């Protein structure tokens, strides 16, 4: 209230000053100054007029006195009787004129003819003026335009002894001489007026300053309005107002304050401690002068909200202004509103902090922690065990698991988190789970049904001080997922019906989040199952590489990263790693399609660049087929495909928008080979190129997806350097340890993107397991090759495979001689299988057909396919290779190879 009046005063004064530009003190000052100026001006004018009048009177008196004195001077009558009066009188009048300071003295006869004059040429001429009164014996003063100008003159008669007028004397002064005397007096008059004006103005200013200080420079209309405001505050405002001086004297109390405090009529001017009926706390506040905001004080049966502020903040007099407001009815309403506000705040906090993740246990823990300690002392959350695995809950509370426990203390007797139990019939939890309705147990010590769950624990709960319980079903989409239990101890009163509705609202909001987390868990499990079923379940058997791998799904779910290890004919192994942008089932399904396509294309034994070209065409067709459908196409897929040959230690690879692999050489150095970077799959328009490396035995190939090195917190180059640092200096470390060390060094605890990592250490196939021959393009050379192969098989201890291998070899060499081109070469590889390869310089593809009974030929490849485990063709830049594999016996003895004559002969051929 005090602040409100302060703002009101500033606003009112500001508004009024816009209408009145001069304060009362200013107006009084202007009026006083104007009055003083007027008085001084009038005084000056009066002085000037008085001076002129006095000067004129003095001139009259002087001229009259001079004229009379000269008229009665001795010798004047004698001179008049002389024959020439002018001769005698002229010197006398001039001497007298100069002596008296007059401008002229004229002696004339009774007819007005001059005897004397200051101007001699005027002697003998008629006098200018009235002489009638003087001839009658009177003194006559007048102002005329004479020979000297404007003149003031007095005419006096000259009488003889008989008292007869015999002549006249006129003495006078020019008017300008009279005015010059006034002018000489004027500076004195004006100086005196100015001094009087300055003195009176200074006094007026001091009076105005005091008045301005007392009226605070207010204008008349402002003073009128302030009085109206003052009257309103005193009699009309329905809020009590008190003004207290620094010494505790009550200076002002309006009607509402008198009514609220029941003050007597003569209260103003009395000391606050002497006021009757005031509460001691209220007196202490009023006398202290401290600031107070909405402090509640008792006044009889009323509760007053008291505000107190100092009055000298804006330069006013020291003291305090106090406002009083009756809050008796408001206090009860405020209490209920505060309870409602706390409940709304609790629900708001639950909306912010419950359901922040799609994890069922995390959401349950958030539900348990939010109401503490504002609503409950302890909260437990029980969920159906199937819900934790993303499944639909059972209709009965048979398999319940305590998902969360939270409270104000940790030494509570409630069941621990993770415990699996079943709700006993007739307990509040069992009833609520079956009916979907909340249960309120306001007095646990006197209730018996809830003890059926665990009597010993129930006794411990009561002894601990927990006295009240609300159990509310966690229900979403018509399905009960579990129960939330709210427990109160001595810190709170028992739960009531309003608390029950709040608990239901709180649990209802959290139930949606728990159900969303359950559904996500189910979908995530399905996606993970799908993805893991599409990834390699185990590494295939092969002797070319020692392999270890890791796959880590992303925090947000499964993705499209994949890898593969594919054995190829001739002991070769293909390594593939790829990435489909995005997460979820669609990315996992797309990854499966690409991996299947890579398997199918690798069965054709295509070079890496050709395989990626076919894969690019396939992805383009997938995008075209799905463009009009609701499903999204393959958006952003990459792949790295390479083939390692342990016989030649050559590694040929190509990549489609994928990151280059890392090579850890036997000396511990790490390099990233320069592999031509093709466009991502599905872009099309650009051919893929291969890079061929010769690797030392023991070199590690590290293939990975971008999730390993890319992160929002670092650049790609930084990730590459971290990978280099993790791999450098450990050439002998097994691939399994390398995988784990790389993941620990580069990945956070919960990666944002999925990661596929494949580490392969190269091996070299021993030379004693390989035999090769050049064959002349002559059918007669076939027999020698059969003998050479038979001898080699006997040296390897595989003589039992000799007959079959001789038939296969004869057919393949014969076809190469008959249909192929030079050079013709034969190679035997003994690894996990026995592989026979016949190469020639022709790219003509062999074709398997089934000959009729009457056909003379066409049965060669058919026999090969029947006798060999597998067979096929691959193309090389020099031509083609036709290969056939046979399984090795279960037990193989490896005798020391002894060259035979046939073997030597075949080699020489």
mmCIF file of C-alpha atoms in Angstrom, residues 513-723:
data_model
loop_
_atom_site.group_PDB
_atom_site.id
_atom_site.type_symbol
_atom_site.label_atom_id
_atom_site.label_comp_id
_atom_site.label_asym_id
_atom_site.label_seq_id
_atom_site.Cartn_x
_atom_site.Cartn_y
_atom_site.Cartn_z
ATOM 1 C CA UNK A 513 4.987 -42.907 -19.818
ATOM 2 C CA UNK A 514 5.440 -46.389 -18.362
ATOM 3 C CA UNK A 515 3.261 -47.913 -21.071
ATOM 4 C CA UNK A 516 5.176 -46.015 -23.762
ATOM 5 C CA UNK A 517 8.413 -47.318 -22.281
ATOM 6 C CA UNK A 518 6.973 -50.852 -22.230
ATOM 7 C CA UNK A 519 5.966 -50.616 -25.878
ATOM 8 C CA UNK A 520 9.334 -49.196 -26.773
ATOM 9 C CA UNK A 521 11.040 -52.031 -24.894
ATOM 10 C CA UNK A 522 9.013 -54.538 -26.876
ATOM 11 C CA UNK A 523 9.687 -52.861 -30.204
ATOM 12 C CA UNK A 524 13.338 -52.404 -29.338
ATOM 13 C CA UNK A 525 13.660 -56.071 -28.403
ATOM 14 C CA UNK A 526 12.004 -57.053 -31.657
ATOM 15 C CA UNK A 527 14.289 -54.790 -33.651
ATOM 16 C CA UNK A 528 17.375 -56.047 -31.823
ATOM 17 C CA UNK A 529 16.286 -59.631 -32.379
ATOM 18 C CA UNK A 530 15.718 -58.948 -36.055
ATOM 19 C CA UNK A 531 19.025 -57.193 -36.450
ATOM 20 C CA UNK A 532 21.028 -59.811 -34.598
ATOM 21 C CA UNK A 533 19.380 -62.518 -36.667
ATOM 22 C CA UNK A 534 20.499 -60.671 -39.790
ATOM 23 C CA UNK A 535 24.079 -60.272 -38.551
ATOM 24 C CA UNK A 536 26.569 -63.167 -38.575
ATOM 25 C CA UNK A 537 25.862 -65.526 -35.707
ATOM 26 C CA UNK A 538 29.355 -67.042 -35.830
ATOM 27 C CA UNK A 539 32.468 -66.631 -37.891
ATOM 28 C CA UNK A 540 32.859 -69.148 -40.739
ATOM 29 C CA UNK A 541 35.737 -71.586 -40.656
ATOM 30 C CA UNK A 542 38.715 -70.436 -42.700
ATOM 31 C CA UNK A 543 42.478 -70.305 -42.363
ATOM 32 C CA UNK A 544 43.243 -67.006 -44.072
ATOM 33 C CA UNK A 545 42.455 -64.627 -41.196
ATOM 34 C CA UNK A 546 42.220 -64.494 -37.404
ATOM 35 C CA UNK A 547 38.991 -62.540 -36.882
ATOM 36 C CA UNK A 548 37.289 -60.756 -33.982
ATOM 37 C CA UNK A 549 34.276 -58.471 -34.163
ATOM 38 C CA UNK A 550 31.986 -56.288 -32.071
ATOM 39 C CA UNK A 551 28.563 -54.854 -32.708
ATOM 40 C CA UNK A 552 27.085 -52.235 -30.336
ATOM 41 C CA UNK A 553 23.528 -50.978 -30.892
ATOM 42 C CA UNK A 554 22.908 -47.275 -30.443
ATOM 43 C CA UNK A 555 21.340 -45.739 -27.351
ATOM 44 C CA UNK A 556 18.288 -44.772 -29.385
ATOM 45 C CA UNK A 557 17.787 -48.283 -30.786
ATOM 46 C CA UNK A 558 19.017 -50.606 -33.478
ATOM 47 C CA UNK A 559 20.546 -49.254 -36.626
ATOM 48 C CA UNK A 560 21.773 -50.329 -40.017
ATOM 49 C CA UNK A 561 25.435 -51.113 -39.359
ATOM 50 C CA UNK A 562 26.566 -54.585 -40.468
ATOM 51 C CA UNK A 563 29.614 -56.669 -41.295
ATOM 52 C CA UNK A 564 30.328 -60.024 -42.869
ATOM 53 C CA UNK A 565 33.080 -62.572 -43.371
ATOM 54 C CA UNK A 566 32.561 -64.711 -46.504
ATOM 55 C CA UNK A 567 34.870 -67.603 -47.439
ATOM 56 C CA UNK A 568 35.632 -67.776 -51.177
ATOM 57 C CA UNK A 569 37.157 -70.487 -53.336
ATOM 58 C CA UNK A 570 40.911 -70.824 -53.302
ATOM 59 C CA UNK A 571 41.134 -70.193 -49.519
ATOM 60 C CA UNK A 572 40.299 -66.563 -50.092
ATOM 61 C CA UNK A 573 38.102 -64.593 -47.675
ATOM 62 C CA UNK A 574 35.898 -61.597 -48.379
ATOM 63 C CA UNK A 575 35.478 -58.923 -45.672
ATOM 64 C CA UNK A 576 32.517 -56.578 -45.868
ATOM 65 C CA UNK A 577 31.289 -53.771 -43.622
ATOM 66 C CA UNK A 578 28.426 -51.378 -44.319
ATOM 67 C CA UNK A 579 26.096 -48.804 -42.853
ATOM 68 C CA UNK A 580 22.488 -47.858 -43.547
ATOM 69 C CA UNK A 581 21.612 -44.378 -42.298
ATOM 70 C CA UNK A 582 18.882 -44.286 -39.680
ATOM 71 C CA UNK A 583 17.601 -46.453 -36.861
ATOM 72 C CA UNK A 584 14.748 -48.819 -36.265
ATOM 73 C CA UNK A 585 13.186 -51.769 -38.011
ATOM 74 C CA UNK A 586 13.396 -50.250 -41.463
ATOM 75 C CA UNK A 587 17.146 -49.699 -41.179
ATOM 76 C CA UNK A 588 17.634 -53.231 -39.823
ATOM 77 C CA UNK A 589 15.530 -54.770 -42.612
ATOM 78 C CA UNK A 590 17.390 -52.779 -45.252
ATOM 79 C CA UNK A 591 20.674 -53.912 -43.753
ATOM 80 C CA UNK A 592 19.519 -57.542 -44.046
ATOM 81 C CA UNK A 593 18.634 -57.057 -47.692
ATOM 82 C CA UNK A 594 22.034 -55.548 -48.472
ATOM 83 C CA UNK A 595 23.887 -58.268 -46.582
ATOM 84 C CA UNK A 596 21.965 -60.965 -48.454
ATOM 85 C CA UNK A 597 22.736 -59.254 -51.735
ATOM 86 C CA UNK A 598 26.449 -59.144 -50.879
ATOM 87 C CA UNK A 599 26.354 -62.878 -50.103
ATOM 88 C CA UNK A 600 24.655 -63.594 -53.410
ATOM 89 C CA UNK A 601 27.015 -61.449 -55.452
ATOM 90 C CA UNK A 602 30.060 -62.880 -53.682
ATOM 91 C CA UNK A 603 28.902 -66.363 -54.691
ATOM 92 C CA UNK A 604 29.540 -65.261 -58.257
ATOM 93 C CA UNK A 605 33.134 -64.568 -57.211
ATOM 94 C CA UNK A 606 33.018 -61.012 -58.565
ATOM 95 C CA UNK A 607 35.826 -58.490 -58.050
ATOM 96 C CA UNK A 608 35.089 -55.840 -55.378
ATOM 97 C CA UNK A 609 34.390 -53.036 -57.844
ATOM 98 C CA UNK A 610 31.981 -55.154 -59.901
ATOM 99 C CA UNK A 611 30.222 -56.391 -56.776
ATOM 100 C CA UNK A 612 29.678 -52.819 -55.557
ATOM 101 C CA UNK A 613 28.399 -51.888 -59.005
ATOM 102 C CA UNK A 614 25.760 -54.638 -58.858
ATOM 103 C CA UNK A 615 24.912 -53.650 -55.280
ATOM 104 C CA UNK A 616 24.503 -50.030 -56.369
ATOM 105 C CA UNK A 617 22.079 -51.080 -59.110
ATOM 106 C CA UNK A 618 20.119 -53.145 -56.601
ATOM 107 C CA UNK A 619 19.791 -50.238 -54.163
ATOM 108 C CA UNK A 620 18.648 -47.997 -57.015
ATOM 109 C CA UNK A 621 15.928 -50.473 -57.931
ATOM 110 C CA UNK A 622 14.843 -50.745 -54.302
ATOM 111 C CA UNK A 623 14.465 -46.974 -54.118
ATOM 112 C CA UNK A 624 12.455 -46.899 -57.340
ATOM 113 C CA UNK A 625 10.148 -49.702 -56.202
ATOM 114 C CA UNK A 626 9.504 -48.070 -52.834
ATOM 115 C CA UNK A 627 9.217 -44.494 -54.067
ATOM 116 C CA UNK A 628 5.431 -44.680 -54.380
ATOM 117 C CA UNK A 629 4.971 -46.756 -51.234
ATOM 118 C CA UNK A 630 4.695 -45.521 -47.700
ATOM 119 C CA UNK A 631 7.995 -47.084 -46.688
ATOM 120 C CA UNK A 632 11.113 -45.040 -47.152
ATOM 121 C CA UNK A 633 13.773 -46.181 -49.581
ATOM 122 C CA UNK A 634 17.409 -46.876 -48.822
ATOM 123 C CA UNK A 635 18.543 -43.404 -47.869
ATOM 124 C CA UNK A 636 22.302 -43.217 -47.409
ATOM 125 C CA UNK A 637 23.916 -46.675 -47.505
ATOM 126 C CA UNK A 638 27.681 -47.237 -47.595
ATOM 127 C CA UNK A 639 29.803 -50.360 -48.014
ATOM 128 C CA UNK A 640 33.429 -51.484 -47.988
ATOM 129 C CA UNK A 641 34.182 -54.828 -49.652
ATOM 130 C CA UNK A 642 37.582 -56.486 -49.924
ATOM 131 C CA UNK A 643 39.039 -59.930 -50.737
ATOM 132 C CA UNK A 644 42.139 -61.345 -49.090
ATOM 133 C CA UNK A 645 44.100 -64.133 -50.758
ATOM 134 C CA UNK A 646 46.390 -65.984 -48.293
ATOM 135 C CA UNK A 647 48.300 -67.597 -51.175
ATOM 136 C CA UNK A 648 49.507 -64.307 -52.655
ATOM 137 C CA UNK A 649 48.902 -62.117 -49.546
ATOM 138 C CA UNK A 650 47.074 -59.698 -51.813
ATOM 139 C CA UNK A 651 44.163 -57.672 -50.478
ATOM 140 C CA UNK A 652 41.874 -56.089 -53.099
ATOM 141 C CA UNK A 653 39.164 -53.719 -51.914
ATOM 142 C CA UNK A 654 36.708 -51.045 -53.044
ATOM 143 C CA UNK A 655 34.415 -48.744 -51.129
ATOM 144 C CA UNK A 656 31.110 -46.993 -51.759
ATOM 145 C CA UNK A 657 31.064 -43.876 -49.585
ATOM 146 C CA UNK A 658 32.539 -45.777 -46.633
ATOM 147 C CA UNK A 659 35.498 -44.924 -44.425
ATOM 148 C CA UNK A 660 38.857 -46.403 -45.394
ATOM 149 C CA UNK A 661 40.133 -49.284 -43.202
ATOM 150 C CA UNK A 662 43.091 -49.065 -40.864
ATOM 151 C CA UNK A 663 46.158 -51.283 -41.355
ATOM 152 C CA UNK A 664 48.286 -52.264 -38.367
ATOM 153 C CA UNK A 665 51.570 -53.521 -39.788
ATOM 154 C CA UNK A 666 53.821 -56.047 -37.997
ATOM 155 C CA UNK A 667 56.109 -53.211 -36.860
ATOM 156 C CA UNK A 668 53.217 -51.531 -35.001
ATOM 157 C CA UNK A 669 52.682 -48.603 -37.371
ATOM 158 C CA UNK A 670 49.166 -47.694 -38.413
ATOM 159 C CA UNK A 671 48.168 -46.391 -41.829
ATOM 160 C CA UNK A 672 44.906 -45.601 -43.580
ATOM 161 C CA UNK A 673 45.382 -46.802 -47.181
ATOM 162 C CA UNK A 674 44.315 -44.529 -49.990
ATOM 163 C CA UNK A 675 41.291 -46.353 -51.376
ATOM 164 C CA UNK A 676 39.357 -44.526 -54.115
ATOM 165 C CA UNK A 677 36.155 -43.250 -52.510
ATOM 166 C CA UNK A 678 33.131 -44.139 -54.584
ATOM 167 C CA UNK A 679 29.689 -42.584 -54.107
ATOM 168 C CA UNK A 680 27.228 -44.058 -51.585
ATOM 169 C CA UNK A 681 25.060 -46.905 -52.786
ATOM 170 C CA UNK A 682 22.050 -45.922 -54.864
ATOM 171 C CA UNK A 683 23.536 -42.684 -56.200
ATOM 172 C CA UNK A 684 24.778 -44.249 -59.433
ATOM 173 C CA UNK A 685 26.533 -42.579 -62.329
ATOM 174 C CA UNK A 686 30.130 -43.177 -61.223
ATOM 175 C CA UNK A 687 32.171 -46.399 -61.454
ATOM 176 C CA UNK A 688 33.842 -47.904 -58.424
ATOM 177 C CA UNK A 689 37.592 -48.417 -58.338
ATOM 178 C CA UNK A 690 39.730 -50.957 -56.524
ATOM 179 C CA UNK A 691 42.934 -50.700 -54.537
ATOM 180 C CA UNK A 692 45.304 -53.667 -54.210
ATOM 181 C CA UNK A 693 47.696 -54.095 -51.299
ATOM 182 C CA UNK A 694 50.345 -56.665 -50.554
ATOM 183 C CA UNK A 695 50.160 -57.391 -46.853
ATOM 184 C CA UNK A 696 52.801 -58.938 -44.673
ATOM 185 C CA UNK A 697 51.745 -61.892 -42.600
ATOM 186 C CA UNK A 698 50.465 -60.689 -39.227
ATOM 187 C CA UNK A 699 49.067 -57.426 -40.564
ATOM 188 C CA UNK A 700 45.779 -56.437 -38.907
ATOM 189 C CA UNK A 701 42.898 -55.142 -41.012
ATOM 190 C CA UNK A 702 40.541 -52.908 -39.004
ATOM 191 C CA UNK A 703 37.169 -52.280 -40.649
ATOM 192 C CA UNK A 704 34.584 -50.111 -38.872
ATOM 193 C CA UNK A 705 31.521 -47.925 -39.317
ATOM 194 C CA UNK A 706 31.295 -44.171 -38.730
ATOM 195 C CA UNK A 707 29.717 -44.585 -35.294
ATOM 196 C CA UNK A 708 33.154 -45.551 -33.945
ATOM 197 C CA UNK A 709 34.939 -42.287 -34.769
ATOM 198 C CA UNK A 710 32.221 -39.690 -35.399
ATOM 199 C CA UNK A 711 30.739 -37.756 -32.515
ATOM 200 C CA UNK A 712 29.013 -34.403 -32.095
ATOM 201 C CA UNK A 713 31.678 -33.328 -29.635
ATOM 202 C CA UNK A 714 34.637 -33.905 -31.978
ATOM 203 C CA UNK A 715 35.591 -33.744 -35.640
ATOM 204 C CA UNK A 716 36.106 -36.738 -37.895
ATOM 205 C CA UNK A 717 39.858 -36.098 -38.052
ATOM 206 C CA UNK A 718 40.054 -36.183 -34.268
ATOM 207 C CA UNK A 719 38.280 -39.544 -34.237
ATOM 208 C CA UNK A 720 40.668 -40.936 -36.845
ATOM 209 C CA UNK A 721 43.654 -39.862 -34.770
ATOM 210 C CA UNK A 722 42.150 -41.440 -31.661
ATOM 211 C CA UNK A 723 41.745 -44.689 -33.588
#
